[in-house]
mmCIF file of C-alpha atoms and ligand atoms in Angstrom:
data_model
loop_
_atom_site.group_PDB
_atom_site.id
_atom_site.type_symbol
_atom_site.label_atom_id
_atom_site.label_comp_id
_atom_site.label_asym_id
_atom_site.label_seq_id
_atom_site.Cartn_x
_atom_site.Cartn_y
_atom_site.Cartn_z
ATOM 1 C CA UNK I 196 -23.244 -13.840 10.157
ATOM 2 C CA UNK I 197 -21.864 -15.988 7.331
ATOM 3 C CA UNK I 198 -19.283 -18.237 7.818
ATOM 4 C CA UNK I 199 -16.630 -18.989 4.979
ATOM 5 C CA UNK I 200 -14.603 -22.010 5.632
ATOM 6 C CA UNK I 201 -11.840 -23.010 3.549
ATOM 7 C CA UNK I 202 -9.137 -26.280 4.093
ATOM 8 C CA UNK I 203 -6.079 -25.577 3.151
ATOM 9 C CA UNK I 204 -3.271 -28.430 2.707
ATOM 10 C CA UNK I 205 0.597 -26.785 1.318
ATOM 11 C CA UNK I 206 -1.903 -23.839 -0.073
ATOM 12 C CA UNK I 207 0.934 -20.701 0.788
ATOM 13 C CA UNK I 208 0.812 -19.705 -2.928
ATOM 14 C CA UNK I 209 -2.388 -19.396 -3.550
ATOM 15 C CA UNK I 210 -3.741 -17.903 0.311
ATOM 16 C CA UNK I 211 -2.763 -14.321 -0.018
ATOM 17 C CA UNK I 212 -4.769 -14.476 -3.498
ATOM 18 C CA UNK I 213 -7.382 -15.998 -1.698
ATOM 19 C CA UNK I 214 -7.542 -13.554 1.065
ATOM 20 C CA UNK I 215 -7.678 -10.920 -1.154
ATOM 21 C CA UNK I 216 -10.301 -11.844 -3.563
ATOM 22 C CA UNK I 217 -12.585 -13.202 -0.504
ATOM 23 C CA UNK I 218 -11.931 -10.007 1.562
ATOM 24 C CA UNK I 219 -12.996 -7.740 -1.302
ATOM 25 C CA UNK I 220 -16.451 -10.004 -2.269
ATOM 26 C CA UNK I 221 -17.409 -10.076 1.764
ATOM 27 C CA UNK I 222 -16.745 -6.342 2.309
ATOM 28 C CA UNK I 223 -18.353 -5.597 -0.663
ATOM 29 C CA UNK I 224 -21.498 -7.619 0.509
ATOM 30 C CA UNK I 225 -21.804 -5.770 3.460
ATOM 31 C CA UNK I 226 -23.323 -8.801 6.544
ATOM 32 C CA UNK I 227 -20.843 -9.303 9.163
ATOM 33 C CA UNK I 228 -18.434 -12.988 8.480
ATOM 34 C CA UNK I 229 -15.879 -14.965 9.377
ATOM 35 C CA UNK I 230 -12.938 -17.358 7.997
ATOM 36 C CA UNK I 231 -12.115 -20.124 9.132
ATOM 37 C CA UNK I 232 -9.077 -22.213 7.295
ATOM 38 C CA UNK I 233 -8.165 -25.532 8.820
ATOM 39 C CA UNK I 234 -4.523 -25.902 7.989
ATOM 40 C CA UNK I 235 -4.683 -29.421 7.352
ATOM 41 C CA UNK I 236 -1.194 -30.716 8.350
ATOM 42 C CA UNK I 237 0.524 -28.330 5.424
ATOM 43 C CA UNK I 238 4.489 -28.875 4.957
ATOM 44 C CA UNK I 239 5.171 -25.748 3.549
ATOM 45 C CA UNK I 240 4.402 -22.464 5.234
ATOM 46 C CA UNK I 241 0.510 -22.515 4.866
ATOM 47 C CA UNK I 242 0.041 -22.402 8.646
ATOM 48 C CA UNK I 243 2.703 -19.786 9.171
ATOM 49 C CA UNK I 244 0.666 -17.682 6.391
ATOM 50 C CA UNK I 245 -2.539 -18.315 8.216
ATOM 51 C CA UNK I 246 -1.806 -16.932 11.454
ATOM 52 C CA UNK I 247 -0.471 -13.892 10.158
ATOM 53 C CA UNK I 248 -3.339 -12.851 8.782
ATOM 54 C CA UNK I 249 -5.142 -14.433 11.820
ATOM 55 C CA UNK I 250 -3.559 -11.758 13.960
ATOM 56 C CA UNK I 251 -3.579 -8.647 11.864
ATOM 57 C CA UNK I 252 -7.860 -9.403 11.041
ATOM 58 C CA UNK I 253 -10.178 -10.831 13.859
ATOM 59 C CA UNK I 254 -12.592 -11.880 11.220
ATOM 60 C CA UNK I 255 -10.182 -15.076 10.190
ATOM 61 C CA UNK I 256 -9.765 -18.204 12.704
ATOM 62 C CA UNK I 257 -7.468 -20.839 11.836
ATOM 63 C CA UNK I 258 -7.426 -24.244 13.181
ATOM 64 C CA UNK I 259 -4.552 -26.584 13.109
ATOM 65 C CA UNK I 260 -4.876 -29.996 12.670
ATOM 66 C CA UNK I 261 -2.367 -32.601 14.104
ATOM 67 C CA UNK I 262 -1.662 -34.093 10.612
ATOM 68 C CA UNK I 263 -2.840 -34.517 7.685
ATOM 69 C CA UNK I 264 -6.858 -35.887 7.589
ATOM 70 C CA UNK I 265 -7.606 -35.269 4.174
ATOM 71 C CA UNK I 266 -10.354 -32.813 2.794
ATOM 72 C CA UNK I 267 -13.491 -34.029 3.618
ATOM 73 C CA UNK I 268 -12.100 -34.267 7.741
ATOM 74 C CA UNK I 269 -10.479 -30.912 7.277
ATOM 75 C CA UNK I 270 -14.020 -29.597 6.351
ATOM 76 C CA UNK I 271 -15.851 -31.562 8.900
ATOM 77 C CA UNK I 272 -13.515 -29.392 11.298
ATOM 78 C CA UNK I 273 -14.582 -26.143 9.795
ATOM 79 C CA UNK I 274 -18.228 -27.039 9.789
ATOM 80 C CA UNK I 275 -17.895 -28.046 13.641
ATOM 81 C CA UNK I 276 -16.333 -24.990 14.671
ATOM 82 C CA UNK I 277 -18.138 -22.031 12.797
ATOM 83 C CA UNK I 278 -20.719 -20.129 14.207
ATOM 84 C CA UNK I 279 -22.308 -18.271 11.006
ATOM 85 C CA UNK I 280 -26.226 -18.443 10.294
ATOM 86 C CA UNK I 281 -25.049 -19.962 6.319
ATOM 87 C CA UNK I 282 -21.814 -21.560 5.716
ATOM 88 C CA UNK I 283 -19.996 -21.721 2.760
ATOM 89 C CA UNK I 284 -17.045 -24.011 2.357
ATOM 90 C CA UNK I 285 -14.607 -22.689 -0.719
ATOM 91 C CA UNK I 286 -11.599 -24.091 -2.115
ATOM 92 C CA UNK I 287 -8.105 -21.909 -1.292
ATOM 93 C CA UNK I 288 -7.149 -22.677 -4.814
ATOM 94 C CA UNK I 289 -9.862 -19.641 -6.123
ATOM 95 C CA UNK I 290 -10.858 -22.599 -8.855
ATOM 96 C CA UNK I 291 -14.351 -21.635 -6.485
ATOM 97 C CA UNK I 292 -14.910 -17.757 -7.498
ATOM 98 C CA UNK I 293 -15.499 -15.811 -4.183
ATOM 99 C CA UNK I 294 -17.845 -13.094 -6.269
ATOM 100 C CA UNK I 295 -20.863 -15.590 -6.507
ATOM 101 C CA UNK I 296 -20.975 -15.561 -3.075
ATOM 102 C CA UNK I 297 -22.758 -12.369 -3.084
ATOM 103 C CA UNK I 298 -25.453 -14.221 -5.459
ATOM 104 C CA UNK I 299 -25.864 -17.075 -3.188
ATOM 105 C CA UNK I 300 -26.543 -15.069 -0.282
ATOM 106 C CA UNK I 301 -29.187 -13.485 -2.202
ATOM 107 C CA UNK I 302 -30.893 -16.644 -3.031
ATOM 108 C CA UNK I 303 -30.156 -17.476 1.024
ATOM 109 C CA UNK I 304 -32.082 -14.110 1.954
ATOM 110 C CA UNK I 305 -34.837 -15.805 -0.544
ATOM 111 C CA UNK I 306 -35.321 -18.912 1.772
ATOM 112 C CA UNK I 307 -33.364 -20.713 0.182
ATOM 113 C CA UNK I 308 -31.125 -23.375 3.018
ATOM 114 C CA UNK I 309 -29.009 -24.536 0.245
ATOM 115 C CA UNK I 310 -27.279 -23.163 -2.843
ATOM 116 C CA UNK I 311 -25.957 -25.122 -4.820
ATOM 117 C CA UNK I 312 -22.851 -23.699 -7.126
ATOM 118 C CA UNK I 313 -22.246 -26.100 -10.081
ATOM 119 C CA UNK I 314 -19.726 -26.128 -12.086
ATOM 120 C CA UNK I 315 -21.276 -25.448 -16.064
ATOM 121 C CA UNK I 316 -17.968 -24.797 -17.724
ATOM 122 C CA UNK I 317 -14.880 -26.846 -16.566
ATOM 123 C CA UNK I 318 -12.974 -26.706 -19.554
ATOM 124 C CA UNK I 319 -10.409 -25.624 -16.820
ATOM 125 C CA UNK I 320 -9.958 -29.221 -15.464
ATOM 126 C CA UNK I 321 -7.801 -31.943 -17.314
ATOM 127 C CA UNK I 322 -9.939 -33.874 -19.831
ATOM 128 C CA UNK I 323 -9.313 -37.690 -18.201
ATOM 129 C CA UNK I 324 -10.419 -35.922 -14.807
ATOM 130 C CA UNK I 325 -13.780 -34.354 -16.743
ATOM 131 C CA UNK I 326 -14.550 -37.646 -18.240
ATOM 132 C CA UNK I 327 -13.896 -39.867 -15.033
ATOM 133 C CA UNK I 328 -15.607 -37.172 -12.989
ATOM 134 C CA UNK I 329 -18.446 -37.524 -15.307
ATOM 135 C CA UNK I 330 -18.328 -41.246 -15.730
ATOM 136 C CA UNK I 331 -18.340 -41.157 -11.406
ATOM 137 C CA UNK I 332 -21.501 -38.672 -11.648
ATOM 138 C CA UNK I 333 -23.811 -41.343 -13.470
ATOM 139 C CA UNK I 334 -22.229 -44.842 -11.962
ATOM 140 C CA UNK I 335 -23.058 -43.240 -8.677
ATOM 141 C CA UNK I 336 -26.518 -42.279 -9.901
ATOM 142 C CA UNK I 337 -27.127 -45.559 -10.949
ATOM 143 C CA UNK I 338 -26.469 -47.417 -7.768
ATOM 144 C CA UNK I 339 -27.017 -44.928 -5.077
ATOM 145 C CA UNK I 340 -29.192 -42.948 -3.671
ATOM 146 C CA UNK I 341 -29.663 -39.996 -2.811
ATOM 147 C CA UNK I 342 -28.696 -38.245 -6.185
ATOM 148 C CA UNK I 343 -25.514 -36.209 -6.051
ATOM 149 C CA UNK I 344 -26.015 -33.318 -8.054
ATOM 150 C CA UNK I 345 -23.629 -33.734 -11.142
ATOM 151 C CA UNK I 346 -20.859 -31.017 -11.443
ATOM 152 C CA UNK I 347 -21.487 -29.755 -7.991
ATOM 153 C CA UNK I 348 -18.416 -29.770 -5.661
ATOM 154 C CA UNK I 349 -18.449 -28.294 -2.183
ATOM 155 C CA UNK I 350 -18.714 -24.548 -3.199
ATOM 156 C CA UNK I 351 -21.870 -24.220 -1.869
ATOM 157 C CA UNK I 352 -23.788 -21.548 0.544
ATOM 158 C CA UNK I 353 -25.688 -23.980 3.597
ATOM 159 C CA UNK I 354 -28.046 -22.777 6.364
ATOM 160 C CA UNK I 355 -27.569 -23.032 10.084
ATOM 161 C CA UNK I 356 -29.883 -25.727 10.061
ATOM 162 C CA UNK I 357 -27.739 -27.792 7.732
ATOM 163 C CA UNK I 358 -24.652 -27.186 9.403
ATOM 164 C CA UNK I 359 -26.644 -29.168 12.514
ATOM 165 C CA UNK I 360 -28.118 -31.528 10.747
ATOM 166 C CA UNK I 361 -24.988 -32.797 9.119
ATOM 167 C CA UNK I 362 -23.063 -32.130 12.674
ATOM 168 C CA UNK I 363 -25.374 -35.138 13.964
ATOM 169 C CA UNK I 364 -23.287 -37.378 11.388
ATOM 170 C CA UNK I 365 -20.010 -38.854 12.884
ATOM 171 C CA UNK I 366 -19.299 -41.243 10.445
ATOM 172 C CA UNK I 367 -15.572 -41.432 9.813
ATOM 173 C CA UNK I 368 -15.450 -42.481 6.415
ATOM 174 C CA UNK I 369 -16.826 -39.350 5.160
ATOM 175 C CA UNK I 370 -17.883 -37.974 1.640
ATOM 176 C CA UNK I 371 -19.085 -34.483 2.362
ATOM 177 C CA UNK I 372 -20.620 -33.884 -1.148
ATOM 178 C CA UNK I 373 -23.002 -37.277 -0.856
ATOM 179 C CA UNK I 374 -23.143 -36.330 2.832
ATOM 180 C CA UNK I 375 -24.573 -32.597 2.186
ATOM 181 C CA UNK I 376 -26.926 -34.376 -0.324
ATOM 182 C CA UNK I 377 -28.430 -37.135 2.264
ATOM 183 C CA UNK I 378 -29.446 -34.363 4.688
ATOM 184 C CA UNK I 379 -31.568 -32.767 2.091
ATOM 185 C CA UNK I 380 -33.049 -29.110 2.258
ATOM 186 C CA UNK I 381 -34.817 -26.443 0.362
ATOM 187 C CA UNK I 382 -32.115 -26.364 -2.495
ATOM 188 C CA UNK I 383 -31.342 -24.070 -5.390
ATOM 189 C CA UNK I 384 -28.523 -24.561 -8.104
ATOM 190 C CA UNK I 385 -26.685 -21.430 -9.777
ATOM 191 C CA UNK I 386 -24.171 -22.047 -12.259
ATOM 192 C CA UNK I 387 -20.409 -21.266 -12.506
ATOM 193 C CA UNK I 388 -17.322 -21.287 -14.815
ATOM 194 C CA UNK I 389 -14.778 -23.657 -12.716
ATOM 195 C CA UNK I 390 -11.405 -21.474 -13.137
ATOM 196 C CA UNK I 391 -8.044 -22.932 -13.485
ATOM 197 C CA UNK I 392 -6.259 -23.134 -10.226
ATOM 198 C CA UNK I 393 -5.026 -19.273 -8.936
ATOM 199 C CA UNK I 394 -1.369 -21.155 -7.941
ATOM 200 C CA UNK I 395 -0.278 -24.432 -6.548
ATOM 201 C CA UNK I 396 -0.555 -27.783 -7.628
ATOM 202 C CA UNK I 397 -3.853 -30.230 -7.092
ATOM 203 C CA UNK I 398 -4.037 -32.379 -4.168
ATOM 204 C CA UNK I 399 -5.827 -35.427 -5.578
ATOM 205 C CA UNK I 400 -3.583 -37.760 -8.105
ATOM 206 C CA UNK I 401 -5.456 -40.390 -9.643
ATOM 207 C CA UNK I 402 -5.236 -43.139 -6.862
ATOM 208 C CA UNK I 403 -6.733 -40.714 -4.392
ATOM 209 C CA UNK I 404 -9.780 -39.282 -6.669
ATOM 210 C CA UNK I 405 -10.308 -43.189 -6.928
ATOM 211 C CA UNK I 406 -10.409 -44.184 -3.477
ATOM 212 C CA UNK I 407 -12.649 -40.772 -3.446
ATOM 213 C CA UNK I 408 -15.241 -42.498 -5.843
ATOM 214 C CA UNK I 409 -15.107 -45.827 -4.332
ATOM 215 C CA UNK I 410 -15.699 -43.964 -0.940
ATOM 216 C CA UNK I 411 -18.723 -42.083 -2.112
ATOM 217 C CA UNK I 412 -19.934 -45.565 -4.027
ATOM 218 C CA UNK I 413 -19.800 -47.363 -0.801
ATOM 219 C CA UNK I 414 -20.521 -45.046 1.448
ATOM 220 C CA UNK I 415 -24.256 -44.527 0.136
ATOM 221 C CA UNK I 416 -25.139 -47.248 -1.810
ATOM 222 C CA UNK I 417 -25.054 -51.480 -0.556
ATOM 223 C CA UNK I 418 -25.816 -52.645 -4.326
ATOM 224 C CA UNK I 419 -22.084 -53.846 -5.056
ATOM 225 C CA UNK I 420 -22.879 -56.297 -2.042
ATOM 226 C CA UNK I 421 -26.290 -57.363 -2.942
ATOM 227 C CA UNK I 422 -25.284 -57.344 -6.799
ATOM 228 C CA UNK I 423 -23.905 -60.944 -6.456
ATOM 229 C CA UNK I 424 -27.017 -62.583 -5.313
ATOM 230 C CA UNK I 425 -28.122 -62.250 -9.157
ATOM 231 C CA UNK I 426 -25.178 -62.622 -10.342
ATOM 232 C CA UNK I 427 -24.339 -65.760 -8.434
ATOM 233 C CA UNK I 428 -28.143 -67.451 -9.027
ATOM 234 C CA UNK I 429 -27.921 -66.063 -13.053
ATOM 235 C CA UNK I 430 -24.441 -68.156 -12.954
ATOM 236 C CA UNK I 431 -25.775 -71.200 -11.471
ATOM 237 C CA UNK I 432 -28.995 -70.964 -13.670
ATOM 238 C CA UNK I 433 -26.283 -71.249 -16.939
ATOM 239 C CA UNK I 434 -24.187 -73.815 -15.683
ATOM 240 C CA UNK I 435 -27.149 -75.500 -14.876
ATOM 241 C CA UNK I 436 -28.512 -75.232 -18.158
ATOM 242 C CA UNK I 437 -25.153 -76.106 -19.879
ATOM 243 C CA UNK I 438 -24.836 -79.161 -17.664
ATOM 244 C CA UNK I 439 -28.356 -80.272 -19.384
ATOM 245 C CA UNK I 440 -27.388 -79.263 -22.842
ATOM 246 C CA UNK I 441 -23.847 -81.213 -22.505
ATOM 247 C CA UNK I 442 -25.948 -84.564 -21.104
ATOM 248 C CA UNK I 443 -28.619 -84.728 -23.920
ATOM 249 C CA UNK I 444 -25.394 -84.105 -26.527
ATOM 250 C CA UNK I 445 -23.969 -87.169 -24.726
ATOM 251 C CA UNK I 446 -27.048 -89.302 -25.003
ATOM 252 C CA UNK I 447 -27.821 -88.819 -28.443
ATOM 253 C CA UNK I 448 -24.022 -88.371 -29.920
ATOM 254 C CA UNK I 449 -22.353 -90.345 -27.817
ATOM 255 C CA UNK I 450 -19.083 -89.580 -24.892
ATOM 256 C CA UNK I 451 -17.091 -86.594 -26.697
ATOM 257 C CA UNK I 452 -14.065 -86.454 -24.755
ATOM 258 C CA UNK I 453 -12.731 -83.001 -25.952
ATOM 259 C CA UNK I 454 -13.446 -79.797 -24.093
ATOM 260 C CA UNK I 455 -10.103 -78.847 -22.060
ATOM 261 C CA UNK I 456 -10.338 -75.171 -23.753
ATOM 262 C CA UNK I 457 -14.069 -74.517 -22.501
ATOM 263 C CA UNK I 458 -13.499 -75.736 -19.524
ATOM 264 C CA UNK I 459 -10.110 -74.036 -18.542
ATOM 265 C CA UNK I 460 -11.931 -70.762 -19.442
ATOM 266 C CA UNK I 461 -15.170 -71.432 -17.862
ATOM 267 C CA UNK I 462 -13.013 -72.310 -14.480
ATOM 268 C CA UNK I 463 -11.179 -69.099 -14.872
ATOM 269 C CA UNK I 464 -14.136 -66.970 -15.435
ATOM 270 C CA UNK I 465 -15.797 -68.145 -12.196
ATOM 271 C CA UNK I 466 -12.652 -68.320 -10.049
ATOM 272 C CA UNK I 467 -12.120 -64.451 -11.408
ATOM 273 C CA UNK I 468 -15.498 -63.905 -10.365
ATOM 274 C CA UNK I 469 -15.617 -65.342 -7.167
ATOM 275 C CA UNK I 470 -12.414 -62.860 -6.440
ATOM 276 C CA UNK I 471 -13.626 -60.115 -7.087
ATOM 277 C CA UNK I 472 -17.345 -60.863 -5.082
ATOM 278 C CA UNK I 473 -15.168 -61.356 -2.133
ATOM 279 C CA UNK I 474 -12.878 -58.207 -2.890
ATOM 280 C CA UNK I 475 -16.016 -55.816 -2.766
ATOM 281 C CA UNK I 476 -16.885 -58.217 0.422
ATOM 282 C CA UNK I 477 -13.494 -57.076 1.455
ATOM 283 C CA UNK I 478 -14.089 -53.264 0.805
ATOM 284 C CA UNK I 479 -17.222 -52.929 2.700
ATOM 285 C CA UNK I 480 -15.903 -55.154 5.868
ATOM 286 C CA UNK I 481 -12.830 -52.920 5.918
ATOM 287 C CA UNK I 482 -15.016 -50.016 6.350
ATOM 288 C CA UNK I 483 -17.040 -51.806 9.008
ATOM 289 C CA UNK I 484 -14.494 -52.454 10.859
ATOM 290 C CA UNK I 485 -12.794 -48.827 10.559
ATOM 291 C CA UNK I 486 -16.179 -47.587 11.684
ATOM 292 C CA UNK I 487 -16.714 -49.850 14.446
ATOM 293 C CA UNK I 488 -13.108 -48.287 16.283
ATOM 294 C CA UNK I 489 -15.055 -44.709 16.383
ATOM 295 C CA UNK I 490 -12.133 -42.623 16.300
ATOM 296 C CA UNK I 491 -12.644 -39.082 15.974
ATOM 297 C CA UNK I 492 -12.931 -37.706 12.371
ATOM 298 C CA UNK I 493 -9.772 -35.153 12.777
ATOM 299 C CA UNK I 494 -7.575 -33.750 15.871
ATOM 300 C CA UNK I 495 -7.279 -30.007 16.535
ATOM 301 C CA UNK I 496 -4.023 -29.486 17.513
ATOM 302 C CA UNK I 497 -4.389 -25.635 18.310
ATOM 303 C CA UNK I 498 -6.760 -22.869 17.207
ATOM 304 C CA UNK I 499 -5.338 -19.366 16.676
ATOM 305 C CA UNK I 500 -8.585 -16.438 17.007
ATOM 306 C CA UNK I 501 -7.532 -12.881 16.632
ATOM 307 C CA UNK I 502 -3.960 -13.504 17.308
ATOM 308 C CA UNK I 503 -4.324 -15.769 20.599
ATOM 309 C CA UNK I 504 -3.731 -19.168 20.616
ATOM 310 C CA UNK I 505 -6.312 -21.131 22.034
ATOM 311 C CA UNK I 506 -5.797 -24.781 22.916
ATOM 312 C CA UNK I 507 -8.852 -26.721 21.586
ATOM 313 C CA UNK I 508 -9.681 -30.110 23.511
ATOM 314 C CA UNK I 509 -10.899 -31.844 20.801
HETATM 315 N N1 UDP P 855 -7.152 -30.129 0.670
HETATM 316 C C1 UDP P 855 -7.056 -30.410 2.026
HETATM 317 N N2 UDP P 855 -6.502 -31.596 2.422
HETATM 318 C C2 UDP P 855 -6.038 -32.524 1.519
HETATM 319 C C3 UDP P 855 -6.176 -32.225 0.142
HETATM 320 C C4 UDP P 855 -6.747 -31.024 -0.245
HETATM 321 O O1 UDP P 855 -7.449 -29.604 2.877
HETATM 322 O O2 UDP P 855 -5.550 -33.565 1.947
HETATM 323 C C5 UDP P 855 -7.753 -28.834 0.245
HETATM 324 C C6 UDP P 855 -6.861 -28.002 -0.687
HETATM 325 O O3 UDP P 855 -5.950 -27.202 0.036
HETATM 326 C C7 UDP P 855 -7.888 -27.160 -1.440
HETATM 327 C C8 UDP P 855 -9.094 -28.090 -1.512
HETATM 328 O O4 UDP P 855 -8.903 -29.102 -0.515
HETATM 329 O O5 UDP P 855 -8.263 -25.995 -0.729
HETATM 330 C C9 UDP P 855 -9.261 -28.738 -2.875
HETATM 331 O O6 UDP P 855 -8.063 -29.380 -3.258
HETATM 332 P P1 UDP P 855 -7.516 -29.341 -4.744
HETATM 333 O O7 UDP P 855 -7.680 -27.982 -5.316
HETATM 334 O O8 UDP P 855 -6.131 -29.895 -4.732
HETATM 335 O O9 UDP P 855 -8.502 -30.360 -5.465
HETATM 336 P P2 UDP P 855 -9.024 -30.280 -6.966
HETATM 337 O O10 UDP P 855 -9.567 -28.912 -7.168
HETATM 338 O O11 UDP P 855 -7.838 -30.577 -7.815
HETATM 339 O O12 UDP P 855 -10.067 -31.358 -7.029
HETATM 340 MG MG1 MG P 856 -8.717 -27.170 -6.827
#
């Protein structure tokens, strides 16, 4: 069975698109599925939408989350709860085409426990969100590890294997894309034209893709921490070497009183830096201390399964 698992957050424009596009690719394909959308704490009539097709189709399960968790816990929810041999979480927006699912399941049948889709043309996307997603891609790259694929969202066709593997991580700060890449696998990429969203607005503004990048930045990689070691002994190594350089000038030209400019800056420039050694400090505390509290990643707060509404006690 193959399990397609789609969050959905204020998504009642674009769902009936959505249903109809998927319907038609996983008919057409022929191996028996499932839906699951996690309405994740929607103020328009997403959820309402969802349950009506929940009860006409026994095929689609909805789960309803308390409030809003945000993507990554909304997926975490769907990836808990479905029961397919590959899993393929998709976007409600369509900006994911449903028809290269049927490719990806070929490529599954070839042994393949991951398919990556990535995106080759996304002329469809803003050009400041291309260019920071790109400029996230590479900084990432740099400073941690594993390697995110670059252009590869999470349209993507996983095995059962995966889906326990990655079920086995409770963190709650959670970025599924460097998440899916830490768990590894026997992984192919096919590529896709990303489309312009079917209807609806975005989710993500600018703050929020970066506290998304910061996220994935500190949520793989300790470098921003161990960074000012060098930076602090490179710092001290200058100063010192100043200090010696402004002595020998005093020595053989005599007391030179002057300097208030050089020194105002230099004071500035290590104050700044000091700041911002303890900010990033800061950051990664923070999420200590979040993840010390072990709260659960999302709360179900009912799941409706061929019409019946089934209280979940998670
Ligand atoms: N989404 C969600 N919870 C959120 C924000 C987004 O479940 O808090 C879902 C949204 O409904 C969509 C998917 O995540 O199915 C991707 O969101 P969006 O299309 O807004 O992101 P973009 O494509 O602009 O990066
Ligand atoms: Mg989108």
């Amino acid at each position: 069975m193959i399990s397609i698992l789609c969050p959905c957050y204020n998504e009642e424009a674009a769902l009936p698109l959505f249903f109809e596009r998927v319907m038609a690719v996983m008919e057409k394909i022929g191996e028996s599925f499932e839906i699951i959308c996690v309405n994740d704490g929607s103020k328009d009539r997403t959820f309402e939408i969802l349950k009506m097709y929940a009860s006409s189709d026994g095929r689609i399960r909805v789960i309803d989350l308390s409030r809003n968790f945000g993507k990554e816990a909304a997926l975490t929810a769907a990836l808990d709860f479905s029961k397919g041999d590959a899993v393929i979480p998709i976007d409600a927006d369509l900006q994911d085409p449903p028809e290269l699912i049927e490719s990806m399941v070929k490529r599954w049948h070839e042994g393949y426990e991951v398919v990556l889709a990535r995106r080759a043309d996304r002329s469809s996307d803003f050009w400041l969100k291309r260019i920071s997603a790109m400029m996230f891609y590479r900084a990432h790259n740099v400073i941690a590890r594993p390697h995110i694929p670059e252009n590869v969202g999470d349209f993507r066709l996983i095995d059962r294997c995966v889906v326990e593997a990655l079920g086995g991580i409770r963190e709650s700060h959670r970025f599924m894309k460097g998440l899916f890449a830490w768990v590894g696998f026997k992984t192919c990429t096919l590529d896709y034209t990303r489309d312009a969203r079917a209807a609806g607005n975005s989710k993500y503004n600018a703050c929020q893709l970066w506290k998304l990048a910061v996220e994935g930045i500190t949520s793989f990689s300790t470098v921003p921490l161990t960074i000012w070691f060098y930076v602090g002994s490179f710092t001290a190594l200058g100063a010192f070497l100043y200090g010696l350089f402004i002595f020998l000038r005093t020595l053989i030209f005599g007391v030179d009183l002057p300097g208030y400019a050089s020194q105002i800056c230099l004071i500035l420039f290590l104050g700044g830096l000091q700041l911002l050694g303890i900010g990033i400090l800061g950051e990664y505390l923070g999420r200590t201390y979040i993840e010390s509290k072990r709260r659960p990643v999302y709360i179900v707060r009912e799941m409706y399964e061929k019409g019946e509404n089934k209280n979940a006690d998670i």
